[in-house]
CSV table of C-alpha atoms and ligand atoms in Angstrom, one decimal:
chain,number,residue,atom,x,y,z
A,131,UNK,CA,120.2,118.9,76.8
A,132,UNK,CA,118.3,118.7,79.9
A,133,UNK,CA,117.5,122.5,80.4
A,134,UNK,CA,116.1,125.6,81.0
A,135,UNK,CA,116.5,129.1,81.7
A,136,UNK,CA,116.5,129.8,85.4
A,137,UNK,CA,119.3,129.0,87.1
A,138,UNK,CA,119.8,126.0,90.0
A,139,UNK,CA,119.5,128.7,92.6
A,140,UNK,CA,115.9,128.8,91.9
A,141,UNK,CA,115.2,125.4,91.9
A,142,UNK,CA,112.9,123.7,93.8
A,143,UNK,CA,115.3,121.4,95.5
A,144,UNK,CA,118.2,123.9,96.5
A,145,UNK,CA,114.9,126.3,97.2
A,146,UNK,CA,114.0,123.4,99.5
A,147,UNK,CA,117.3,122.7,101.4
A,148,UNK,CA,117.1,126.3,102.1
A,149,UNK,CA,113.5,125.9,103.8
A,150,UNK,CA,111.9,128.4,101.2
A,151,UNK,CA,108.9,128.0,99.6
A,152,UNK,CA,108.2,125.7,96.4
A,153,UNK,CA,105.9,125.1,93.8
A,154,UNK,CA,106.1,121.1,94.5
A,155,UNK,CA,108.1,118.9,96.1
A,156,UNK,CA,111.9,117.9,95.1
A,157,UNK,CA,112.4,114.4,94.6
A,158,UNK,CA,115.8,112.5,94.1
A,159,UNK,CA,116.9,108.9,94.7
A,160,UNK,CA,119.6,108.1,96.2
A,161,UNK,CA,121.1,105.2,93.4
A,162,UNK,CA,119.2,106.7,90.7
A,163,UNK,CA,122.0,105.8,88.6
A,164,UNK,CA,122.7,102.1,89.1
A,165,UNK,CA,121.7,98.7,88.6
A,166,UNK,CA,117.7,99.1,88.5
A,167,UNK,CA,118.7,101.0,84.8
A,168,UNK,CA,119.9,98.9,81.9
A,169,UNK,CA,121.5,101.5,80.1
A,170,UNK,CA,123.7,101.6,83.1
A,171,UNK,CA,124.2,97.9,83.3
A,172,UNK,CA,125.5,98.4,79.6
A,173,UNK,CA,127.5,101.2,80.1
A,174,UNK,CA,129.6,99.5,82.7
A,175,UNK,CA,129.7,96.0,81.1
A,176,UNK,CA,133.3,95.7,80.2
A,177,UNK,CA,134.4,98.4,83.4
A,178,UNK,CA,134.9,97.9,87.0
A,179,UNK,CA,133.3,100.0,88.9
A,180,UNK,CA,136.3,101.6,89.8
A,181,UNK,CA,137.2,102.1,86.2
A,182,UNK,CA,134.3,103.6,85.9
A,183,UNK,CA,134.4,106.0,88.7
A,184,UNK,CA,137.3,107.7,87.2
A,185,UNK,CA,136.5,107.7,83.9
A,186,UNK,CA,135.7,111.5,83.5
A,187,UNK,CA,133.4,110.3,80.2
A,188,UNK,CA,131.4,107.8,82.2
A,189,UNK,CA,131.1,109.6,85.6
A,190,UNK,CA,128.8,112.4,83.4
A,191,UNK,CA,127.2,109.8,81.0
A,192,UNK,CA,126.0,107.7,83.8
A,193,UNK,CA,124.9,110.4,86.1
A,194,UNK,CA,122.5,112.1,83.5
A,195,UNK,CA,120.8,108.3,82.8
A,196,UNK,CA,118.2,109.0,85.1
A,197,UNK,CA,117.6,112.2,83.7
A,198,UNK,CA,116.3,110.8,80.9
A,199,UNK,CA,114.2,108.7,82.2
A,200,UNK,CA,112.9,110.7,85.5
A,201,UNK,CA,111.6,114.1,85.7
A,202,UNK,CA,113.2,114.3,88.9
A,203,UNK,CA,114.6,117.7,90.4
A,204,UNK,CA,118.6,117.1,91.0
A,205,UNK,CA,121.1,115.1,89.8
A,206,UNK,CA,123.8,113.0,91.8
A,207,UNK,CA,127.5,113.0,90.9
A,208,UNK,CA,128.0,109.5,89.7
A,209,UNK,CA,131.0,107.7,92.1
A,210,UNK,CA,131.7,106.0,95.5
A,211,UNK,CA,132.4,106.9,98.9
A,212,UNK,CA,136.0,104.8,98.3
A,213,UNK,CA,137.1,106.6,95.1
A,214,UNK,CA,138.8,109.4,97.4
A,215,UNK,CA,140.8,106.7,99.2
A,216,UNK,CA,142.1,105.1,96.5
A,217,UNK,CA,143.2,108.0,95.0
A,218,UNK,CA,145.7,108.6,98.0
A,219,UNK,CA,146.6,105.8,97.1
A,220,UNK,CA,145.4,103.1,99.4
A,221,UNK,CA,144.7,99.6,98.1
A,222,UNK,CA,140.6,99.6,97.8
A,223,UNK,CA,138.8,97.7,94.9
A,224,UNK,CA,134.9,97.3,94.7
A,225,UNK,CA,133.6,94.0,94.3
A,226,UNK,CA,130.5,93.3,92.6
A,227,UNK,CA,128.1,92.3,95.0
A,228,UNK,CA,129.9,92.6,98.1
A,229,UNK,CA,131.0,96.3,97.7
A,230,UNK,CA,134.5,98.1,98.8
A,231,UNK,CA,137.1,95.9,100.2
A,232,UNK,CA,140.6,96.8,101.2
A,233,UNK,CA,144.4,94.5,100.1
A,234,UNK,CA,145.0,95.9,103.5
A,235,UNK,CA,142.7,96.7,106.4
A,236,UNK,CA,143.8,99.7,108.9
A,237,UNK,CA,146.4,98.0,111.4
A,238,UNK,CA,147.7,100.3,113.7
A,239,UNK,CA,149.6,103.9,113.6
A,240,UNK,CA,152.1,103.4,110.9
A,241,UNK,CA,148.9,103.4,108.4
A,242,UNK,CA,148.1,106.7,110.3
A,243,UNK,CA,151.1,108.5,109.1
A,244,UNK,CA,151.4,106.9,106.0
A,245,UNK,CA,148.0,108.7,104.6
A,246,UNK,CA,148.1,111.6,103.3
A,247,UNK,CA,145.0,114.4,102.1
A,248,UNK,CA,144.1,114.6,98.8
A,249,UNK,CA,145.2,117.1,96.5
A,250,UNK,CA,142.6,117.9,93.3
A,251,UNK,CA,145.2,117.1,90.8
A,252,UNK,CA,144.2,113.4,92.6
A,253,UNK,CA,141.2,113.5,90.4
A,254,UNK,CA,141.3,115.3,87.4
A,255,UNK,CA,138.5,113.3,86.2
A,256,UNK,CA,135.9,114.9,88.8
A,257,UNK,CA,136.9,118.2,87.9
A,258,UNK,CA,136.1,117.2,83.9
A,259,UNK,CA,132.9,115.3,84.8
A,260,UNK,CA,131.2,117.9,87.0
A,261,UNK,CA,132.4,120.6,84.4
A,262,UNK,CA,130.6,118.9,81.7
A,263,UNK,CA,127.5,117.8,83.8
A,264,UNK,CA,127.1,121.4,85.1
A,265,UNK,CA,127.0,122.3,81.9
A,266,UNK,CA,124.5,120.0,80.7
A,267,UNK,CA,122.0,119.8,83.9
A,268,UNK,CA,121.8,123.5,83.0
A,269,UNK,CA,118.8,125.0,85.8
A,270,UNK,CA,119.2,121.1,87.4
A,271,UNK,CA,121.3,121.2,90.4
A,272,UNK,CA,124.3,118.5,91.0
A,273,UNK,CA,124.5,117.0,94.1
A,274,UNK,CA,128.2,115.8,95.3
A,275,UNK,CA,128.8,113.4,97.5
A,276,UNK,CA,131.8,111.6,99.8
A,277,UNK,CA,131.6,109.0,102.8
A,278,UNK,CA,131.2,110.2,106.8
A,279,UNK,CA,134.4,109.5,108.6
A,280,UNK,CA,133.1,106.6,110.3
A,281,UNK,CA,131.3,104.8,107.4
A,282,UNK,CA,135.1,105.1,105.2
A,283,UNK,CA,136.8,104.4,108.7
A,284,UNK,CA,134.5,101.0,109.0
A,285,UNK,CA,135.1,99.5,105.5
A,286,UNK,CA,138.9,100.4,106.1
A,287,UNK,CA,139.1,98.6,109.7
A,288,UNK,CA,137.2,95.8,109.0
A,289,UNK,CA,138.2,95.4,105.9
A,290,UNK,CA,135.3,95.3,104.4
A,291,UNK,CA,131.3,95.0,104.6
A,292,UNK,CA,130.6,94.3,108.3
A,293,UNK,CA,127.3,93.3,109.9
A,294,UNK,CA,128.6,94.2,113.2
A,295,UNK,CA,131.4,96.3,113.5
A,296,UNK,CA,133.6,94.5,115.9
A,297,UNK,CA,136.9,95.6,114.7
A,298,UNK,CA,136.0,99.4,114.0
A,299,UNK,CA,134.2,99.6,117.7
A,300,UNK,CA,137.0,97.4,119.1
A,301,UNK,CA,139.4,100.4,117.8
A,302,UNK,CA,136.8,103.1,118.7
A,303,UNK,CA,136.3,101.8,122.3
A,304,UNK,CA,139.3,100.2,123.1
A,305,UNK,CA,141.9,103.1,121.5
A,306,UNK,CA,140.5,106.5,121.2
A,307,UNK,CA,144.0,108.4,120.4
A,308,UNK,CA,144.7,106.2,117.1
A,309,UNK,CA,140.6,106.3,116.6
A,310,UNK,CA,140.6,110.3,116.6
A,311,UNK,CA,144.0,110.3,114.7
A,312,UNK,CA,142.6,107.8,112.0
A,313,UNK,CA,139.2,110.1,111.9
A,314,UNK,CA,141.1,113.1,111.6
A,315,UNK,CA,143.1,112.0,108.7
A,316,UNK,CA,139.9,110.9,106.9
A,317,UNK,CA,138.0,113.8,107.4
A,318,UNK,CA,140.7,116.3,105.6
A,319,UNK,CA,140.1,113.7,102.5
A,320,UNK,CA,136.8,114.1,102.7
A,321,UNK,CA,136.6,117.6,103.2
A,322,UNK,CA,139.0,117.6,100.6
A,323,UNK,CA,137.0,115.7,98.2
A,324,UNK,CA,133.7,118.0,98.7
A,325,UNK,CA,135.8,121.4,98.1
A,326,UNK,CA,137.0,119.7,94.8
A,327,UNK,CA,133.2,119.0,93.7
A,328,UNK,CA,132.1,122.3,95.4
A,329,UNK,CA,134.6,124.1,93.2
A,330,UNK,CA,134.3,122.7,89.8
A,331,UNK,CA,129.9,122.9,90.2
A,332,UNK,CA,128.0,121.1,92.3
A,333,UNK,CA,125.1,123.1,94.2
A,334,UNK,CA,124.5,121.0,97.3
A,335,UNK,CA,126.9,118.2,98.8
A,336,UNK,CA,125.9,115.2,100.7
A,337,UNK,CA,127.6,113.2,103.5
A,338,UNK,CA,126.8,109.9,103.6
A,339,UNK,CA,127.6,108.0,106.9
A,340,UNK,CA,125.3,105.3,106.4
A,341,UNK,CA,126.7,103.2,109.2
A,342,UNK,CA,126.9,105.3,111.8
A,343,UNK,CA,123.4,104.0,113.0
A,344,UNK,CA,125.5,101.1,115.1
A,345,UNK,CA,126.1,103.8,117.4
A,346,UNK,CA,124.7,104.9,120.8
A,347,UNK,CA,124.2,108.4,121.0
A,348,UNK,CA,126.7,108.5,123.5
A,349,UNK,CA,129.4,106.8,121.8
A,350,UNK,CA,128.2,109.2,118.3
A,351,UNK,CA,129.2,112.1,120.2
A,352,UNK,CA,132.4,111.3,121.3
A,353,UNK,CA,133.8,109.5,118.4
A,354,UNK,CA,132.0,111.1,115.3
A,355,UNK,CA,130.7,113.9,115.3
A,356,UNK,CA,133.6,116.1,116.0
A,357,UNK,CA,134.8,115.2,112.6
A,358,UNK,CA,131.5,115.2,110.8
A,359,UNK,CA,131.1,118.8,112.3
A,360,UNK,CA,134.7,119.5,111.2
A,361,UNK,CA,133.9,118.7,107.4
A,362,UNK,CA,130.3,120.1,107.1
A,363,UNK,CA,132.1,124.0,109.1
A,364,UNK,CA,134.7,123.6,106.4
A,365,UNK,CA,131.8,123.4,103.7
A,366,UNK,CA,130.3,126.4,105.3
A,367,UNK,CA,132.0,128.7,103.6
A,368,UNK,CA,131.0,127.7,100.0
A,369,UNK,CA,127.6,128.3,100.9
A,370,UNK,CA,126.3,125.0,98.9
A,371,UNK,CA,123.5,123.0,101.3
A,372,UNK,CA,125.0,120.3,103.7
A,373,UNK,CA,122.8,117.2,103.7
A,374,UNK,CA,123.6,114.3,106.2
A,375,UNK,CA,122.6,111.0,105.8
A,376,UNK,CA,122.5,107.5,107.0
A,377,UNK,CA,120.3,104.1,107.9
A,378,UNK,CA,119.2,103.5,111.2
A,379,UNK,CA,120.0,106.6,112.7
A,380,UNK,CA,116.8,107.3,114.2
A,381,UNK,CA,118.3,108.1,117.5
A,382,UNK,CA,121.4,110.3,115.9
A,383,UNK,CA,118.8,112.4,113.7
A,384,UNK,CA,119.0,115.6,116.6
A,385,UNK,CA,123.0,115.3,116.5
A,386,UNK,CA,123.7,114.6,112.6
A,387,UNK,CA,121.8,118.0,112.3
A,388,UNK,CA,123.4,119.4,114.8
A,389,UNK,CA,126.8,118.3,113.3
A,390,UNK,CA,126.5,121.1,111.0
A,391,UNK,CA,123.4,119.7,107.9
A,392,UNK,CA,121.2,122.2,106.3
A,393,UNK,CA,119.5,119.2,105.5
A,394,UNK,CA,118.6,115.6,107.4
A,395,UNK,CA,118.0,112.4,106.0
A,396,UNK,CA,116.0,109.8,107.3
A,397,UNK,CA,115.3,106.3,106.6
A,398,UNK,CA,112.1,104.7,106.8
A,399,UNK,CA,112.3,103.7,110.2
A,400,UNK,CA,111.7,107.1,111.8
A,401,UNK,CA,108.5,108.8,110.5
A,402,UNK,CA,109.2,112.5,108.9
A,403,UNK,CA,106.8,114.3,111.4
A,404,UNK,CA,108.5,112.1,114.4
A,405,UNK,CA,112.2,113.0,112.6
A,406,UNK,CA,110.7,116.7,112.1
A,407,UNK,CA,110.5,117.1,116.6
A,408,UNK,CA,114.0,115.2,117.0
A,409,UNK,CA,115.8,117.4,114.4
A,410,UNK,CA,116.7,121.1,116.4
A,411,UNK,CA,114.8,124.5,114.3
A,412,UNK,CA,116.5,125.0,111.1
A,413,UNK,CA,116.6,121.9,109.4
A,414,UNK,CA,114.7,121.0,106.5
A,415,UNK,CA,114.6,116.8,106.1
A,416,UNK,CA,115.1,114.2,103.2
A,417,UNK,CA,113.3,110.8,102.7
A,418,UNK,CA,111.8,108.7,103.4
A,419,UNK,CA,110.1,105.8,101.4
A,420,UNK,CA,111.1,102.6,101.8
A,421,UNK,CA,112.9,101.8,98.4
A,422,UNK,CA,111.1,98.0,99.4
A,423,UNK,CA,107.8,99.5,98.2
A,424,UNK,CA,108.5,100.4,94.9
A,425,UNK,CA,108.7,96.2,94.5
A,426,UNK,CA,104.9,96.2,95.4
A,427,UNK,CA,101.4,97.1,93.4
A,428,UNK,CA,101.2,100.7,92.3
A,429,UNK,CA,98.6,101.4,94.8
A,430,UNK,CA,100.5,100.7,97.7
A,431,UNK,CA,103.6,103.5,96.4
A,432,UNK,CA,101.0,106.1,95.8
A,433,UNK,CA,99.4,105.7,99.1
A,434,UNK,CA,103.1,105.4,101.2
A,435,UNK,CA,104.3,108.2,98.9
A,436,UNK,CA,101.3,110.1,99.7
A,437,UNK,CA,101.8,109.5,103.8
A,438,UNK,CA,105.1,111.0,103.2
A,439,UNK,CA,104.5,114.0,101.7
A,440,UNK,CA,102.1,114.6,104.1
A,441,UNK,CA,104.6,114.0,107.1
A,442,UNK,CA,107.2,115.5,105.2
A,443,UNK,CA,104.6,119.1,105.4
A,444,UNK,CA,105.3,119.2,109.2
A,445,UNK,CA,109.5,119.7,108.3
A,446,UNK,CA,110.5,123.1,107.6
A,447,UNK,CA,111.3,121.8,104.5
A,448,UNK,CA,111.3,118.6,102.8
A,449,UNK,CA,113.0,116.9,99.8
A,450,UNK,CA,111.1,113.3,98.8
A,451,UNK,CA,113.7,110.9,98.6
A,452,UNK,CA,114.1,106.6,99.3
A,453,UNK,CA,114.8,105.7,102.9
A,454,UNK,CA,117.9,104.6,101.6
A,455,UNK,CA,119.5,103.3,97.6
A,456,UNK,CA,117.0,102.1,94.9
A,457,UNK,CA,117.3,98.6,94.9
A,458,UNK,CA,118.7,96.8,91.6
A,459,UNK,CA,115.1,94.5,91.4
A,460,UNK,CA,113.3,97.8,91.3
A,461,UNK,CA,111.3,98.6,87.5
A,462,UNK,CA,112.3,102.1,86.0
A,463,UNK,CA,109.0,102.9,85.3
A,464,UNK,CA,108.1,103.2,88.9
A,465,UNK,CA,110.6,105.7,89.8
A,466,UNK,CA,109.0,107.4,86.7
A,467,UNK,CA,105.6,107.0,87.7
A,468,UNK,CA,106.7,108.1,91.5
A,469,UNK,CA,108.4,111.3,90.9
A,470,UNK,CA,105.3,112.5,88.4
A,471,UNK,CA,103.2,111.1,91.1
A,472,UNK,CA,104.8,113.8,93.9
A,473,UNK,CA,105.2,116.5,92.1
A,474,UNK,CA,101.8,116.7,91.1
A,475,UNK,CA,100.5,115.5,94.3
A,476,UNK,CA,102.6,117.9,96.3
A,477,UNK,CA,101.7,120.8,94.0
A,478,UNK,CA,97.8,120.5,94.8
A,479,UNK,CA,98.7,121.0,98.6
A,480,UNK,CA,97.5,119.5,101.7
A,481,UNK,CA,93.6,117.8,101.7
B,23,LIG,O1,123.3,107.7,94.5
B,23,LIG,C1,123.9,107.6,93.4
B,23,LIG,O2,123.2,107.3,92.4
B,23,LIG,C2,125.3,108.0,93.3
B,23,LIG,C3,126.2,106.9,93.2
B,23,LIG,C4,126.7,106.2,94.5
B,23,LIG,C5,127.3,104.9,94.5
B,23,LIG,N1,127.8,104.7,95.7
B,23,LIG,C6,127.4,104.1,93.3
B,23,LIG,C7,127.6,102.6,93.4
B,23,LIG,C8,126.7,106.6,95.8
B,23,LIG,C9,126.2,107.9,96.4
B,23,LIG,C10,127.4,105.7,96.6
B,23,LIG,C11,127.7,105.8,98.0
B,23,LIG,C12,128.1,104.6,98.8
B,23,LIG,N2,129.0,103.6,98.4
B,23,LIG,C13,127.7,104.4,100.1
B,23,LIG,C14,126.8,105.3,100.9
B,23,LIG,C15,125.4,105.2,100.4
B,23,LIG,C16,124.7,103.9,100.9
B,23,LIG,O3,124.4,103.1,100.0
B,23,LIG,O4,124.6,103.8,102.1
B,23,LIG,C17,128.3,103.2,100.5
B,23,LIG,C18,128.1,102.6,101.9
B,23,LIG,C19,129.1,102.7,99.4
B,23,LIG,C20,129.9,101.5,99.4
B,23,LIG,C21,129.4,100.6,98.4
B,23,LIG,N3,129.8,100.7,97.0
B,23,LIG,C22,128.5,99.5,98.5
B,23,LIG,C23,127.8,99.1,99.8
B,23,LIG,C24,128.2,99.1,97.2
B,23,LIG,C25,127.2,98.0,96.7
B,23,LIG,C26,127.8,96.7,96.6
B,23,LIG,C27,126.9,95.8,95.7
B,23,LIG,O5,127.4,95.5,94.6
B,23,LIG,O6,125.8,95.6,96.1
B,23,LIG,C28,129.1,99.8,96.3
B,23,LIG,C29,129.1,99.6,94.9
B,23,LIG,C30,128.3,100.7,94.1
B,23,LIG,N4,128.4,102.0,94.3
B,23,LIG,C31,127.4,100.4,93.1
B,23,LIG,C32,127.0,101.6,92.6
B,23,LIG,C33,126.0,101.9,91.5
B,23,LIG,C34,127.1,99.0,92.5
B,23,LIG,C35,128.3,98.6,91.7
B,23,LIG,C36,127.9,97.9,90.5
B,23,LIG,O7,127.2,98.4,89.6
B,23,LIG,O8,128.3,96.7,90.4
């Protein structure tokens, strides 16, 4: 069992997305659980991923993997941003490699009307799996997660991965009554899926709209973040943290937090101290390493990790985290090495 007396209240991440003080730095990674571990590879060797993402016994066995090996302050709910979609019932599988891909891409209004919210009995096997993690992590908070409206609105246009959008802006642009009524219909499923997570355990919730950085401000502002305000106001009321990700979003960082987050990611691209002015008072930030570096010499992590923390002490608060997912290629015993490295390095204090 990974635990200890004090509760996840106290911890030095939740402490941190609050902006209070903390005796070192909190540091996650965003795919701890994944490829880069080969207890993972094994445990999903005869399972799809989808299989495994609704497989209440796998969900919790392969979230607390890194647990074992890290030391690091927060656990993250082990599923995908499509596993609410197919369970309404729409015809998404997740290929190795490639990643979600629809039977039928988003044509037109009747696929409007045809969705419907989830409901928890949807997923009995989150409400299990989070039972039994919570249980478990003990004083070590659980982080839930579910897709932005525009990231799960992209793969369902195009269809797919895209590089460049086309169809999604082409919908966005081109036919903003079906865009907003398509948003709207996505953002009760994922507000949906959060209160589910929210309500069986998890202490902090994180949207990911990692595509949303193809955006203009402008265009953010009109087409997104209504909705991505409309689920993090809805998670208000549970009180958990709101953290809002995505990649390339250097120029959204001001309006993601102002969308509702108690907490901002960034990606490597924007420095922490830079991402600290463009983020409004009351915002404590998450990142930033590029997960690229942990494929170099060990001196090169420890000094990038140590710019970061030092950056990351200009945000109110600040939760070490990748810029964006560990990348499969990367060697265990670095993330090891990385989150002993920042705790203790954070814990001695500035220079
Ligand atoms: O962070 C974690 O450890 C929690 C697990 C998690 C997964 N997907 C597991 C996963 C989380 C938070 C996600 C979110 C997710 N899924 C996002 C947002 C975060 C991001 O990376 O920007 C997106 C865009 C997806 C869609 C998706 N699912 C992609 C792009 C892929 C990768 C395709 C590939 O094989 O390279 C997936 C599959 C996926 N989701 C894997 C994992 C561990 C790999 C599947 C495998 O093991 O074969």
């Amino acid at each position: 069992m990974i635990t200890s007396v004090t509760a996840p209240e106290e911890s030095p991440f939740l402490r941190a997305c609050r902006r209070q003080s903390v005796p070192h730095t909190p540091v996650w990674f965003m795919r701890q659980a994944g490829r880069s571990l080969p207890e993972y590879r094994a445990a999903r060797k005869r399972k799809t991923m989808l299989a495994a993402c609704t497989s209440a016994d796998l969900i919790t066995e392969i979230t607390l993997q890194p647990l074992r090996r890290y030391h690091v302050d927060a656990a993250i709910f082990f599923s995908d941003i499509v596993v609410p979609l197919k369970a309404v019932g729409l015809d998404v599988d997740i290929k190795a490699g490639v990643g979600p891909v629809f039977g039928r891409p988003f044509r037109g209004e009747g696929d409007v009307a045809r969705m419907r919210d989830l409901d928890p009995t949807d997923v009995p096997y989150v409400t299990k799996a989070i039972g039994s993690l919570v249980a478990e992590l003990g004083a070590t908070p659980l982080i839930g997660f579910a897709g932005g409206p525009f990231t799960l609105a992209s793969y369902l246009v195009e269809g797919g991965p895209s590089k460049n959008q086309e169809r999604t802006k082409a919908l966005m642009y081109g036919q903003p009554k079906l865009w907003h009524a398509l948003l709207s219909k996505l953002t009760d499923i994922t507000i949906s899926f959060l209160r589910v997570q929210v309500a069986a355990g998890a202490s902090a919730v994180q949207l990911f709209d990692s595509w949303a950085g193809t955006l203009s401000p402008d265009d953010y502002r009109a087409a997104v973040f209504p909705h991505s305000k409309r689920v993090f106001d809805a998670l208000a009321e549970t009180g958990v943290p709101r953290i809002h990700f995505g990649v390339g979003t250097g120029e959204l960082l001001g309006l993601m937090g102002d969308a509702g987050a108690d907490v901002v990611g960034v990606d490597w691209r924007v420095s922490l101290d830079e991402a600290a002015r463009r983020v409004d008072i009351g915002k404590a930030l998450q990142g930033n390493l590029d997960p690229a570096v942990l494929l170099t010499p060990w001196e090169v992590v420890e000094r990038r990790a140590r710019d970061v923390l030092a950056r990351g002490r200009t945000a109110e608060g600040h939760i070490f985290n990748l810029g964006h997912g560990v990348l499969p290629e990367t060697d265990p015993d670095v993330l090891a090495r990385l989150t002993d490295y920042v705790h203790e390095e954070s814990a001695r204090g500035p220079a």
